[in-house]
Amino acid sequence: KNEVEQSPQNLTAQEGEFITINCSYSVGISALHWLQQHPGGGIVSLFMLSSGKKKHGRLIATINIQEKHSSLHITASHPRDSAVYICAVGMYGGSQGNLIFGKGTKLSVKP
Amino acid sequence: DGGITQSPKYLFRKEGQNVTLSCEQNLNHDAMYWYRQDPGQGLRLIYYSQIVNDFQKGDIAEGYSVSREKKESFPLTVTSAQKNPTAFYLCASRDRPNTEAFFGQGTRLTVV
C-alpha cells in the first residue's frame, strides 16, 4: 500500500513570499497529481506529472522519481492562493485508476 | 463547458433514513469515483465504476450503494447502515487511468 505524506500540514505566509509544499510517497507510481481545494470544498486539478517539472503561471511542480518526492512551489504568493493543497498518486495496477491522497497542506497567505 | 455537477451542496438527513447524492458529468469519461473526506484525513475511496452497469467497492464501501445506468451519472446512496455518515462527499471522473482527474464541488452531508 502506498503511503503519501505531505509537509507541512499548515503554512502561513506573507503576500509575495515563495512557498514550497512537499509530498513523499513510499512505492513506485504511475503519476502524481497536485490538487487545490478551496474553502467551499470543490477540488481543482493543478498538475499531473510523472517526471521532471511543469509550470503554470506562478505554480511550479517538480518530481524526483528516484527519491519518491515531489514539490509544489508558488512564486509571488497572493491571498487568493489560500487553500488546501493535496498531493495524490496513481499506482500501477491500482483499483482502475484510483488515486491515493495525502492529508493536504493548508496554506494561508496574509496581505 | 464540460464538468462534473454534484447536488445538493448541503444535505441534512435524519438518522435511519437513506439519502442519495447526485453526480453527473458531461466529459464523456468512462471512469467515475466517489470519495469521502473527513477532517484531518485524506480522501478515501467508496466506490468506483469503469463502465456502464459495472462498479466496484472501494476501501470504505460498507453502508453505501451506487448505480451506473448511464455513462454520465453515478449516484451514491448513503444507507441507514452507514454508522457515521456525516462527512464531505466528492465525486470524480477520469477518461482512463493515468489521465487528469476532474472533481465535483462536493456534497456536505449532516445527519441530525
Coordinates of C-alpha atoms in Angstrom, one line a residue:
Chain A
K1 CA 0.0 0.0 0.0
N2 CA 1.3 3.4 -0.8
E3 CA 1.7 6.0 1.9
V4 CA 1.5 9.6 0.8
E5 CA 3.0 12.1 3.3
Q6 CA 2.7 15.9 2.9
S7 CA 4.6 18.6 4.7
P8 CA 4.0 21.0 6.2
Q9 CA 0.4 20.4 7.4
N10 CA -0.2 24.1 7.9
L11 CA 1.6 27.0 6.3
T12 CA 1.2 30.7 6.8
A13 CA 3.0 33.2 4.5
Q14 CA 3.1 36.8 3.8
E15 CA 1.9 38.0 0.4
G16 CA 4.8 37.9 -2.1
E17 CA 6.7 35.0 -0.4
F18 CA 7.9 32.0 -2.2
I19 CA 6.2 28.9 -1.0
T20 CA 7.1 25.2 -1.1
I21 CA 4.9 22.2 -0.2
N22 CA 6.4 18.7 -0.2
C23 CA 5.0 15.3 -0.9
S24 CA 6.7 11.9 -0.4
Y25 CA 5.4 8.5 -1.3
S26 CA 6.5 5.0 -0.4
V27 CA 6.2 2.9 -3.6
G28 CA 6.5 3.4 -7.3
I29 CA 3.8 5.3 -9.0
S30 CA 2.4 5.9 -12.5
A31 CA 1.7 9.6 -12.0
L32 CA 1.5 12.2 -9.3
H33 CA -1.3 14.9 -9.0
W34 CA -1.3 18.2 -7.3
L35 CA -4.8 19.4 -6.4
Q36 CA -6.2 22.6 -4.9
Q37 CA -9.2 22.6 -2.6
H38 CA -10.8 26.0 -1.8
P39 CA -12.9 26.6 1.4
G40 CA -16.1 25.8 -0.4
G41 CA -14.8 22.3 -0.9
G42 CA -14.5 21.8 -4.6
I43 CA -11.2 20.4 -5.9
V44 CA -9.3 21.6 -9.0
S45 CA -6.5 19.7 -10.6
L46 CA -3.4 21.8 -10.9
F47 CA -0.8 19.3 -12.3
M48 CA -0.4 15.7 -13.2
L49 CA 3.2 14.7 -13.7
S50 CA 5.3 11.5 -14.0
S51 CA 8.7 13.1 -14.4
G52 CA 10.6 16.3 -14.4
K53 CA 8.9 19.7 -14.0
K54 CA 5.8 21.5 -15.0
K55 CA 4.9 25.2 -14.8
H56 CA 1.6 27.0 -15.0
G57 CA 1.7 30.7 -14.2
R58 CA 3.1 31.2 -10.7
L59 CA 2.9 27.5 -9.9
I60 CA 5.7 25.0 -10.5
A61 CA 5.6 21.3 -9.7
T62 CA 8.6 19.0 -9.7
I63 CA 9.0 15.3 -9.2
N64 CA 12.1 13.1 -8.4
I65 CA 11.1 9.6 -9.2
Q66 CA 14.3 8.0 -7.7
E67 CA 13.7 9.8 -4.4
K68 CA 9.9 9.4 -4.5
H69 CA 9.4 13.0 -3.8
S70 CA 7.5 15.9 -5.3
S71 CA 7.3 19.6 -4.5
L72 CA 4.8 22.3 -5.4
H73 CA 6.1 25.8 -5.5
I74 CA 4.2 29.1 -5.6
T75 CA 6.1 32.2 -6.5
A76 CA 5.0 35.7 -5.5
S77 CA 2.2 34.3 -3.3
H78 CA -1.1 36.1 -3.1
P79 CA -4.0 35.8 -0.6
R80 CA -6.1 34.2 -3.3
D81 CA -3.7 31.3 -3.2
S82 CA -5.1 30.4 0.3
A83 CA -6.4 26.9 0.0
V84 CA -5.7 23.3 0.9
Y85 CA -3.2 21.7 -1.5
I86 CA -3.4 18.0 -1.9
C87 CA -0.9 15.5 -3.3
A88 CA -2.3 12.3 -4.8
V89 CA -0.6 9.4 -6.5
G90 CA -1.8 6.9 -9.1
M91 CA -0.5 3.3 -8.7
Y92 CA 0.4 0.8 -11.4
G93 CA -2.3 -1.9 -11.2
G94 CA -4.3 0.1 -8.7
S95 CA -8.1 0.0 -8.5
Q96 CA -8.9 1.0 -12.0
G97 CA -7.0 4.3 -11.8
N98 CA -7.9 5.2 -8.2
L99 CA -5.7 7.8 -6.5
I100 CA -4.1 7.6 -3.1
F101 CA -4.4 11.0 -1.4
G102 CA -2.2 12.9 1.2
K103 CA -3.9 14.7 4.0
G104 CA -3.3 18.1 2.5
T105 CA -1.4 21.2 3.3
K106 CA -3.5 24.2 4.5
L107 CA -2.0 27.4 3.1
S108 CA -2.9 30.8 4.3
V109 CA -1.4 33.9 2.6
K110 CA -1.7 37.1 4.6
P111 CA -1.9 40.5 2.8
Chain B
D1 CA -18.3 23.9 -20.6
G2 CA -17.7 20.3 -19.6
G3 CA -17.5 19.3 -16.0
I4 CA -18.9 17.4 -13.0
T5 CA -22.0 18.5 -11.2
Q6 CA -22.8 17.3 -7.7
S7 CA -26.1 18.1 -5.9
P8 CA -27.1 19.2 -3.5
K9 CA -24.3 21.2 -2.0
Y10 CA -25.6 20.7 1.6
L11 CA -27.8 17.8 2.8
F12 CA -29.4 17.1 6.1
R13 CA -30.7 13.7 7.0
K14 CA -32.4 12.2 10.0
E15 CA -30.8 9.1 11.5
G16 CA -32.2 5.9 10.0
Q17 CA -33.0 7.5 6.6
N18 CA -31.4 6.7 3.3
V19 CA -30.3 9.6 1.1
T20 CA -29.0 9.8 -2.5
L21 CA -26.2 12.1 -3.7
S22 CA -26.2 13.0 -7.3
C23 CA -23.1 13.1 -9.6
E24 CA -23.4 14.0 -13.3
Q25 CA -20.6 14.5 -15.8
N26 CA -20.7 15.7 -19.4
L27 CA -17.0 15.0 -20.1
N28 CA -17.7 11.6 -21.7
H29 CA -15.5 10.0 -19.2
D30 CA -15.7 6.2 -18.7
A31 CA -14.4 6.1 -15.0
M32 CA -16.2 7.7 -12.1
Y33 CA -15.4 7.7 -8.4
W34 CA -16.9 8.5 -5.1
Y35 CA -14.7 9.7 -2.2
R36 CA -15.4 10.6 1.4
Q37 CA -13.4 13.3 3.1
D38 CA -13.2 13.7 6.9
P39 CA -11.3 16.4 8.8
G40 CA -7.6 15.7 9.0
Q41 CA -7.8 12.7 6.7
G42 CA -7.1 12.2 3.0
L43 CA -9.9 11.3 0.6
R44 CA -10.9 7.7 0.8
L45 CA -12.5 5.7 -2.0
I46 CA -16.1 4.5 -1.5
Y47 CA -17.0 3.0 -4.9
Y48 CA -15.8 3.3 -8.5
S49 CA -17.1 2.5 -11.9
Q50 CA -15.2 1.9 -15.1
I51 CA -18.1 1.3 -17.4
V52 CA -21.9 1.5 -17.5
N53 CA -23.6 -1.2 -15.5
D54 CA -20.4 -2.1 -13.7
F55 CA -19.0 -0.8 -10.4
Q56 CA -16.6 -2.0 -7.7
K57 CA -16.2 -1.5 -4.0
G58 CA -13.5 0.8 -2.7
D59 CA -11.8 0.9 0.7
I60 CA -14.9 2.0 2.7
A61 CA -17.9 0.7 0.8
E62 CA -19.9 -0.6 3.8
G63 CA -23.2 1.3 4.3
Y64 CA -23.1 2.8 0.7
S65 CA -24.5 1.7 -2.6
V66 CA -24.2 3.0 -6.2
S67 CA -25.6 2.5 -9.6
R68 CA -24.2 3.3 -13.1
E69 CA -27.2 3.0 -15.5
K70 CA -25.9 5.9 -17.7
K71 CA -22.3 6.9 -18.6
E72 CA -22.9 10.4 -17.3
S73 CA -24.5 9.6 -14.0
F74 CA -23.1 7.8 -10.9
P75 CA -25.4 8.4 -7.9
L76 CA -24.4 7.4 -4.4
T77 CA -26.9 6.2 -1.8
V78 CA -25.9 6.6 1.9
T79 CA -27.9 3.9 3.7
S80 CA -29.0 3.8 7.3
A81 CA -26.4 1.0 7.7
Q82 CA -23.6 3.6 7.4
K83 CA -22.6 4.1 11.0
N84 CA -21.0 7.5 10.7
P85 CA -22.4 9.2 7.6
T86 CA -21.7 12.9 8.4
A87 CA -18.9 13.8 6.0
F88 CA -18.0 15.7 2.8
Y89 CA -18.5 13.6 -0.3
L90 CA -16.7 14.2 -3.6
C91 CA -17.3 12.7 -7.0
A92 CA -14.6 12.5 -9.6
S93 CA -14.2 11.2 -13.2
R94 CA -11.3 10.3 -15.5
D95 CA -11.1 9.5 -19.1
R96 CA -8.9 6.5 -18.3
P97 CA -6.2 5.6 -15.8
N98 CA -3.2 8.0 -15.7
T99 CA -5.1 10.9 -17.1
E100 CA -6.2 14.1 -15.3
A101 CA -8.9 13.7 -12.7
F102 CA -11.9 16.1 -12.6
F103 CA -13.8 16.7 -9.4
G104 CA -17.2 18.0 -8.5
Q105 CA -17.9 20.7 -5.9
G106 CA -18.9 18.2 -3.2
T107 CA -21.9 17.5 -1.0
R108 CA -21.7 18.1 2.7
L109 CA -24.0 15.6 4.4
T110 CA -25.0 16.1 8.0
V111 CA -27.0 13.5 9.9
V112 CA -29.2 15.1 12.6

